[in-house]
């Protein structure tokens, strides 16, 4: 026989109103009690009609997540973290890959709005912020992860990119590098710009000058990282850099491949440092020194913020900046004397 | 002003019934005409209430996808392929990571059923097939990708694992290897068993015997692959294998790391061949020779089959077996004479 809300209330030893509050994500219920009620629902296999709730203006317990590409390890790891915390709180996740194209972003935003998602997490770039207006007008909470749109007032969870850049620079300076170049992402990507800024500032404070020609903008692919690294290393043959700072792990892998093609040993003749610390960083040879984004805490935090807003627990928009950490592996070392 | 179904019909030059049929996924409409109508809907920003449709027993245009772990590159690439074809046909995707645990599988199956998904794609193992009964009773179409449950009649899209194993074996035999060992997945994983079977048969046909001690079952992680490979290579120190066949790329990466730790050069002293051809295979050093699963066609096919069933175009269940391809990179070579 199908369990009813009455069965759940009786079994959990709470009122029907309390069960209903848990289902609707409203009311003030302690996390403990909420978990207890959810567990009872699960044990009794209680299935409220989510669809019926949605039609009466209640919640669908579904969140949307826009990322550039779910098959990119960084975003796959973000998605897993968001999914886990979402499920933990009773929400499931619709994932859409935008390829960073505005027309795809717009199409998916419309689509998800039609599906009456309860909240939207955005981890993709978009040129036209107006696309978010319909969602905001409808009162659907929005939060951004690993991306920022400073002009609009939404929750944002990012890593401190500037500090991350500084950590990378400090590591290379400590090793004794002074001839350094950068593989950056497209200039419109704020996170990449901030990483470069933090990196540059730290070098300048140490009296090391980084010429503009030493910063190359790349597409977000291993292939382009390789191509640009080869260009950088060949062009500057006379005073070749002894270290490359790459604004993500994909580009760093491209740099490793470039070094191999040019017959340069890493780290003896070229140090390479990445950013993100995805699974890729641990499988390269040599394993990649990189600036680690705290991907799991970021995913957890963005879901928590969104659901707080959903539950109207707080109207305050937050910008949460988590601190990155340097992960030293084997792709960096003191510059050799073979120039 | 908000576009109505009348506007769409007029603009696309079709009847209201035709638009309705496209929305409900019923009726016989040519793919061309369907695409035209969908395009018009998009252009006019026509937003039918998906929720209202669902309540009246119509479709929600949402598919569920269960995978063991979305942060695993193989499943992230599968998810991207499924997502793309789903969106192409007007469906969005709810993704759940099960960690191959039956209790998580069951919980997500319930959850997705509550959300009135139109169809379910399963790419995760489960011990208890009874869990699918509620879904099947409710008439929700199910399809499996990269996994099989021969006992139940559902659409299945897999790669020919046995042929894949044979391709790997033939490659190693052609290079002159005769002392070969295998890193396999858990014995209950059918795909891994089939890969081993195809590999073994091909060796036997060539008169090469693979002792049972030469097959090691591993967890699906780089770390366990490394641990098991070290054990294999150290144990058999006298007659060390000159080649390792690994049933997925994660294990192959573990094998590369094991070789490095033991001071064995790949491919000169040890050939390593993987299976899957995810992004990982191209970033290792040396790049990994591997058996490529046609991930994109697999994702496309599974969505097509599911949606055909949804539209009641065909009642026939299909098992589609796609042929894998050997991708020769630099981790395999003729066995050296340094044993």
mmCIF file of C-alpha atoms in Angstrom, chain B residues 33-252:
data_model
loop_
_atom_site.group_PDB
_atom_site.id
_atom_site.type_symbol
_atom_site.label_atom_id
_atom_site.label_comp_id
_atom_site.label_asym_id
_atom_site.label_seq_id
_atom_site.Cartn_x
_atom_site.Cartn_y
_atom_site.Cartn_z
ATOM 1 C CA UNK B 33 8.749 19.209 -40.197
ATOM 2 C CA UNK B 34 9.268 18.572 -36.514
ATOM 3 C CA UNK B 35 12.591 20.442 -36.596
ATOM 4 C CA UNK B 36 10.941 23.318 -38.442
ATOM 5 C CA UNK B 37 8.187 23.593 -35.815
ATOM 6 C CA UNK B 38 10.702 23.382 -32.955
ATOM 7 C CA UNK B 39 12.731 26.125 -34.558
ATOM 8 C CA UNK B 40 9.667 28.321 -34.855
ATOM 9 C CA UNK B 41 8.815 27.708 -31.201
ATOM 10 C CA UNK B 42 12.289 28.759 -30.254
ATOM 11 C CA UNK B 43 12.244 31.841 -32.467
ATOM 12 C CA UNK B 44 8.936 33.006 -31.009
ATOM 13 C CA UNK B 45 10.100 32.061 -27.534
ATOM 14 C CA UNK B 46 6.960 29.959 -27.155
ATOM 15 C CA UNK B 47 6.811 28.444 -23.684
ATOM 16 C CA UNK B 48 4.206 25.776 -23.121
ATOM 17 C CA UNK B 49 3.799 24.926 -19.486
ATOM 18 C CA UNK B 50 5.696 21.692 -19.188
ATOM 19 C CA UNK B 51 4.387 21.216 -15.671
ATOM 20 C CA UNK B 52 0.763 21.547 -16.737
ATOM 21 C CA UNK B 53 1.383 19.022 -19.493
ATOM 22 C CA UNK B 54 2.894 16.599 -17.020
ATOM 23 C CA UNK B 55 -0.097 16.790 -14.728
ATOM 24 C CA UNK B 56 -2.497 15.919 -17.523
ATOM 25 C CA UNK B 57 -0.411 12.849 -18.252
ATOM 26 C CA UNK B 58 1.567 14.478 -20.990
ATOM 27 C CA UNK B 59 5.280 14.652 -21.301
ATOM 28 C CA UNK B 60 7.837 16.529 -19.216
ATOM 29 C CA UNK B 61 10.561 16.385 -21.886
ATOM 30 C CA UNK B 62 13.041 15.313 -19.270
ATOM 31 C CA UNK B 63 15.240 12.224 -19.297
ATOM 32 C CA UNK B 64 17.101 10.760 -16.342
ATOM 33 C CA UNK B 65 20.665 9.478 -16.558
ATOM 34 C CA UNK B 66 22.227 7.294 -13.873
ATOM 35 C CA UNK B 67 26.004 6.910 -13.969
ATOM 36 C CA UNK B 68 28.425 5.713 -11.303
ATOM 37 C CA UNK B 69 30.238 9.044 -11.112
ATOM 38 C CA UNK B 70 29.843 12.104 -13.295
ATOM 39 C CA UNK B 71 33.335 13.269 -12.335
ATOM 40 C CA UNK B 72 34.811 10.158 -13.979
ATOM 41 C CA UNK B 73 35.872 11.281 -17.478
ATOM 42 C CA UNK B 74 34.313 8.289 -19.250
ATOM 43 C CA UNK B 75 30.883 8.976 -17.802
ATOM 44 C CA UNK B 76 31.258 12.739 -18.165
ATOM 45 C CA UNK B 77 31.882 12.190 -21.891
ATOM 46 C CA UNK B 78 28.892 9.814 -22.102
ATOM 47 C CA UNK B 79 26.746 12.414 -20.320
ATOM 48 C CA UNK B 80 27.787 15.121 -22.743
ATOM 49 C CA UNK B 81 26.860 12.937 -25.723
ATOM 50 C CA UNK B 82 23.474 12.053 -24.201
ATOM 51 C CA UNK B 83 22.833 15.674 -23.263
ATOM 52 C CA UNK B 84 23.606 16.927 -26.771
ATOM 53 C CA UNK B 85 21.315 14.474 -28.532
ATOM 54 C CA UNK B 86 18.616 14.981 -25.890
ATOM 55 C CA UNK B 87 18.664 18.748 -26.331
ATOM 56 C CA UNK B 88 18.713 18.308 -30.075
ATOM 57 C CA UNK B 89 15.410 16.457 -29.779
ATOM 58 C CA UNK B 90 13.993 18.821 -27.149
ATOM 59 C CA UNK B 91 14.725 16.878 -23.962
ATOM 60 C CA UNK B 92 16.782 17.895 -20.979
ATOM 61 C CA UNK B 93 18.759 15.678 -18.737
ATOM 62 C CA UNK B 94 18.777 15.027 -14.989
ATOM 63 C CA UNK B 95 22.060 13.386 -14.019
ATOM 64 C CA UNK B 96 22.598 11.294 -10.889
ATOM 65 C CA UNK B 97 25.829 9.679 -9.661
ATOM 66 C CA UNK B 98 25.245 6.367 -7.931
ATOM 67 C CA UNK B 99 28.754 5.287 -6.887
ATOM 68 C CA UNK B 100 27.492 1.845 -8.049
ATOM 69 C CA UNK B 101 25.621 1.520 -4.762
ATOM 70 C CA UNK B 102 22.246 -0.146 -4.866
ATOM 71 C CA UNK B 103 20.745 2.106 -2.201
ATOM 72 C CA UNK B 104 21.700 5.202 -4.189
ATOM 73 C CA UNK B 105 20.380 3.666 -7.406
ATOM 74 C CA UNK B 106 17.061 2.949 -5.713
ATOM 75 C CA UNK B 107 16.785 6.379 -4.174
ATOM 76 C CA UNK B 108 17.442 8.119 -7.486
ATOM 77 C CA UNK B 109 15.076 5.864 -9.404
ATOM 78 C CA UNK B 110 12.315 6.831 -6.956
ATOM 79 C CA UNK B 111 13.221 10.463 -7.135
ATOM 80 C CA UNK B 112 13.200 10.560 -10.920
ATOM 81 C CA UNK B 113 9.907 8.727 -11.044
ATOM 82 C CA UNK B 114 8.416 11.371 -8.765
ATOM 83 C CA UNK B 115 9.636 13.984 -11.181
ATOM 84 C CA UNK B 116 7.687 12.323 -13.970
ATOM 85 C CA UNK B 117 10.682 11.931 -16.244
ATOM 86 C CA UNK B 118 9.738 10.634 -19.668
ATOM 87 C CA UNK B 119 12.514 8.081 -19.917
ATOM 88 C CA UNK B 120 15.473 6.682 -18.040
ATOM 89 C CA UNK B 121 18.981 5.945 -19.267
ATOM 90 C CA UNK B 122 21.032 3.673 -17.053
ATOM 91 C CA UNK B 123 24.808 3.534 -17.260
ATOM 92 C CA UNK B 124 25.432 2.191 -13.773
ATOM 93 C CA UNK B 125 25.644 -1.297 -12.381
ATOM 94 C CA UNK B 126 23.024 -2.600 -9.966
ATOM 95 C CA UNK B 127 22.835 -5.919 -8.184
ATOM 96 C CA UNK B 128 19.094 -5.942 -7.716
ATOM 97 C CA UNK B 129 17.250 -5.617 -10.981
ATOM 98 C CA UNK B 130 13.899 -5.612 -9.118
ATOM 99 C CA UNK B 131 14.544 -1.926 -8.524
ATOM 100 C CA UNK B 132 13.501 -1.251 -12.092
ATOM 101 C CA UNK B 133 10.086 -2.898 -11.690
ATOM 102 C CA UNK B 134 8.187 0.218 -10.500
ATOM 103 C CA UNK B 135 9.473 2.205 -13.465
ATOM 104 C CA UNK B 136 8.584 -0.522 -15.917
ATOM 105 C CA UNK B 137 5.114 -0.969 -14.412
ATOM 106 C CA UNK B 138 4.508 2.721 -14.883
ATOM 107 C CA UNK B 139 5.457 2.347 -18.534
ATOM 108 C CA UNK B 140 8.506 4.616 -18.352
ATOM 109 C CA UNK B 141 10.899 3.553 -21.115
ATOM 110 C CA UNK B 142 14.326 2.449 -19.957
ATOM 111 C CA UNK B 143 17.546 2.129 -21.924
ATOM 112 C CA UNK B 144 20.994 1.047 -20.840
ATOM 113 C CA UNK B 145 24.286 2.462 -22.023
ATOM 114 C CA UNK B 146 27.708 0.869 -21.563
ATOM 115 C CA UNK B 147 26.093 -1.617 -19.172
ATOM 116 C CA UNK B 148 23.897 -4.672 -19.663
ATOM 117 C CA UNK B 149 21.218 -6.489 -17.733
ATOM 118 C CA UNK B 150 20.418 -9.369 -20.070
ATOM 119 C CA UNK B 151 17.526 -10.586 -17.866
ATOM 120 C CA UNK B 152 15.356 -7.569 -18.471
ATOM 121 C CA UNK B 153 13.983 -6.463 -21.797
ATOM 122 C CA UNK B 154 15.221 -2.924 -22.329
ATOM 123 C CA UNK B 155 17.070 -1.101 -25.069
ATOM 124 C CA UNK B 156 20.809 -1.504 -24.681
ATOM 125 C CA UNK B 157 23.697 0.265 -26.372
ATOM 126 C CA UNK B 158 27.108 -1.185 -25.741
ATOM 127 C CA UNK B 159 30.419 -1.484 -27.414
ATOM 128 C CA UNK B 160 31.457 -4.959 -28.511
ATOM 129 C CA UNK B 161 33.663 -5.599 -25.494
ATOM 130 C CA UNK B 162 34.724 -9.025 -26.677
ATOM 131 C CA UNK B 163 35.932 -7.617 -29.998
ATOM 132 C CA UNK B 164 37.656 -4.805 -28.089
ATOM 133 C CA UNK B 165 39.564 -7.323 -25.994
ATOM 134 C CA UNK B 166 40.474 -9.211 -29.173
ATOM 135 C CA UNK B 167 41.756 -6.036 -30.853
ATOM 136 C CA UNK B 168 43.999 -5.336 -27.872
ATOM 137 C CA UNK B 169 45.310 -8.911 -27.860
ATOM 138 C CA UNK B 170 45.963 -8.915 -31.580
ATOM 139 C CA UNK B 171 47.914 -5.656 -31.316
ATOM 140 C CA UNK B 172 50.137 -7.067 -28.561
ATOM 141 C CA UNK B 173 50.628 -10.372 -30.407
ATOM 142 C CA UNK B 174 51.550 -8.529 -33.603
ATOM 143 C CA UNK B 175 54.198 -6.620 -31.645
ATOM 144 C CA UNK B 176 55.629 -9.952 -30.491
ATOM 145 C CA UNK B 177 54.471 -10.102 -26.866
ATOM 146 C CA UNK B 178 53.868 -13.506 -25.311
ATOM 147 C CA UNK B 179 54.168 -12.763 -21.589
ATOM 148 C CA UNK B 180 51.064 -10.716 -20.923
ATOM 149 C CA UNK B 181 48.945 -9.923 -17.868
ATOM 150 C CA UNK B 182 45.601 -8.197 -17.326
ATOM 151 C CA UNK B 183 44.229 -5.580 -14.953
ATOM 152 C CA UNK B 184 40.453 -6.210 -14.967
ATOM 153 C CA UNK B 185 37.550 -4.583 -13.168
ATOM 154 C CA UNK B 186 35.469 -6.369 -10.544
ATOM 155 C CA UNK B 187 34.380 -9.823 -11.727
ATOM 156 C CA UNK B 188 30.701 -8.838 -11.609
ATOM 157 C CA UNK B 189 31.159 -6.139 -14.261
ATOM 158 C CA UNK B 190 30.015 -7.859 -17.456
ATOM 159 C CA UNK B 191 31.791 -5.453 -19.823
ATOM 160 C CA UNK B 192 35.129 -6.139 -18.142
ATOM 161 C CA UNK B 193 34.541 -9.893 -18.201
ATOM 162 C CA UNK B 194 33.796 -9.739 -21.923
ATOM 163 C CA UNK B 195 36.933 -7.714 -22.604
ATOM 164 C CA UNK B 196 39.004 -10.305 -20.777
ATOM 165 C CA UNK B 197 37.247 -13.130 -22.621
ATOM 166 C CA UNK B 198 37.925 -11.636 -26.057
ATOM 167 C CA UNK B 199 41.515 -10.942 -25.068
ATOM 168 C CA UNK B 200 42.091 -14.455 -23.720
ATOM 169 C CA UNK B 201 40.470 -16.222 -26.665
ATOM 170 C CA UNK B 202 42.672 -14.375 -29.110
ATOM 171 C CA UNK B 203 45.792 -15.224 -27.137
ATOM 172 C CA UNK B 204 44.776 -18.881 -26.941
ATOM 173 C CA UNK B 205 44.137 -19.069 -30.661
ATOM 174 C CA UNK B 206 47.716 -17.882 -31.092
ATOM 175 C CA UNK B 207 48.930 -20.516 -28.642
ATOM 176 C CA UNK B 208 49.738 -18.056 -25.872
ATOM 177 C CA UNK B 209 48.625 -19.176 -22.432
ATOM 178 C CA UNK B 210 47.485 -16.633 -19.868
ATOM 179 C CA UNK B 211 47.682 -18.084 -16.350
ATOM 180 C CA UNK B 212 44.821 -17.248 -13.970
ATOM 181 C CA UNK B 213 47.335 -15.526 -11.717
ATOM 182 C CA UNK B 214 47.931 -13.108 -14.577
ATOM 183 C CA UNK B 215 44.469 -11.555 -14.272
ATOM 184 C CA UNK B 216 43.915 -9.127 -11.391
ATOM 185 C CA UNK B 217 40.582 -7.599 -10.460
ATOM 186 C CA UNK B 218 40.765 -3.930 -9.460
ATOM 187 C CA UNK B 219 38.550 -1.157 -8.191
ATOM 188 C CA UNK B 220 37.775 1.529 -10.726
ATOM 189 C CA UNK B 221 40.542 3.921 -9.586
ATOM 190 C CA UNK B 222 44.010 4.936 -10.719
ATOM 191 C CA UNK B 223 45.344 4.115 -7.236
ATOM 192 C CA UNK B 224 44.122 0.536 -7.255
ATOM 193 C CA UNK B 225 45.378 0.018 -10.800
ATOM 194 C CA UNK B 226 48.804 1.174 -9.663
ATOM 195 C CA UNK B 227 48.774 -1.055 -6.577
ATOM 196 C CA UNK B 228 47.706 -4.158 -8.492
ATOM 197 C CA UNK B 229 50.147 -3.494 -11.320
ATOM 198 C CA UNK B 230 53.024 -3.210 -8.842
ATOM 199 C CA UNK B 231 51.992 -6.491 -7.219
ATOM 200 C CA UNK B 232 51.788 -8.177 -10.630
ATOM 201 C CA UNK B 233 55.127 -6.883 -11.839
ATOM 202 C CA UNK B 234 56.981 -7.606 -8.600
ATOM 203 C CA UNK B 235 55.521 -11.036 -7.977
ATOM 204 C CA UNK B 236 56.419 -12.312 -11.388
ATOM 205 C CA UNK B 237 59.895 -10.817 -11.269
ATOM 206 C CA UNK B 238 61.488 -13.900 -12.847
ATOM 207 C CA UNK B 239 59.218 -13.995 -15.853
ATOM 208 C CA UNK B 240 57.805 -10.490 -15.747
ATOM 209 C CA UNK B 241 55.120 -9.736 -18.294
ATOM 210 C CA UNK B 242 56.212 -7.495 -21.152
ATOM 211 C CA UNK B 243 52.691 -6.146 -21.698
ATOM 212 C CA UNK B 244 49.654 -5.245 -19.605
ATOM 213 C CA UNK B 245 46.109 -5.088 -20.928
ATOM 214 C CA UNK B 246 44.022 -2.796 -18.694
ATOM 215 C CA UNK B 247 40.222 -2.957 -18.896
ATOM 216 C CA UNK B 248 39.854 0.818 -18.661
ATOM 217 C CA UNK B 249 42.024 3.933 -19.014
ATOM 218 C CA UNK B 250 42.057 4.673 -15.266
ATOM 219 C CA UNK B 251 43.685 1.297 -14.590
ATOM 220 C CA UNK B 252 46.092 1.836 -17.497
#
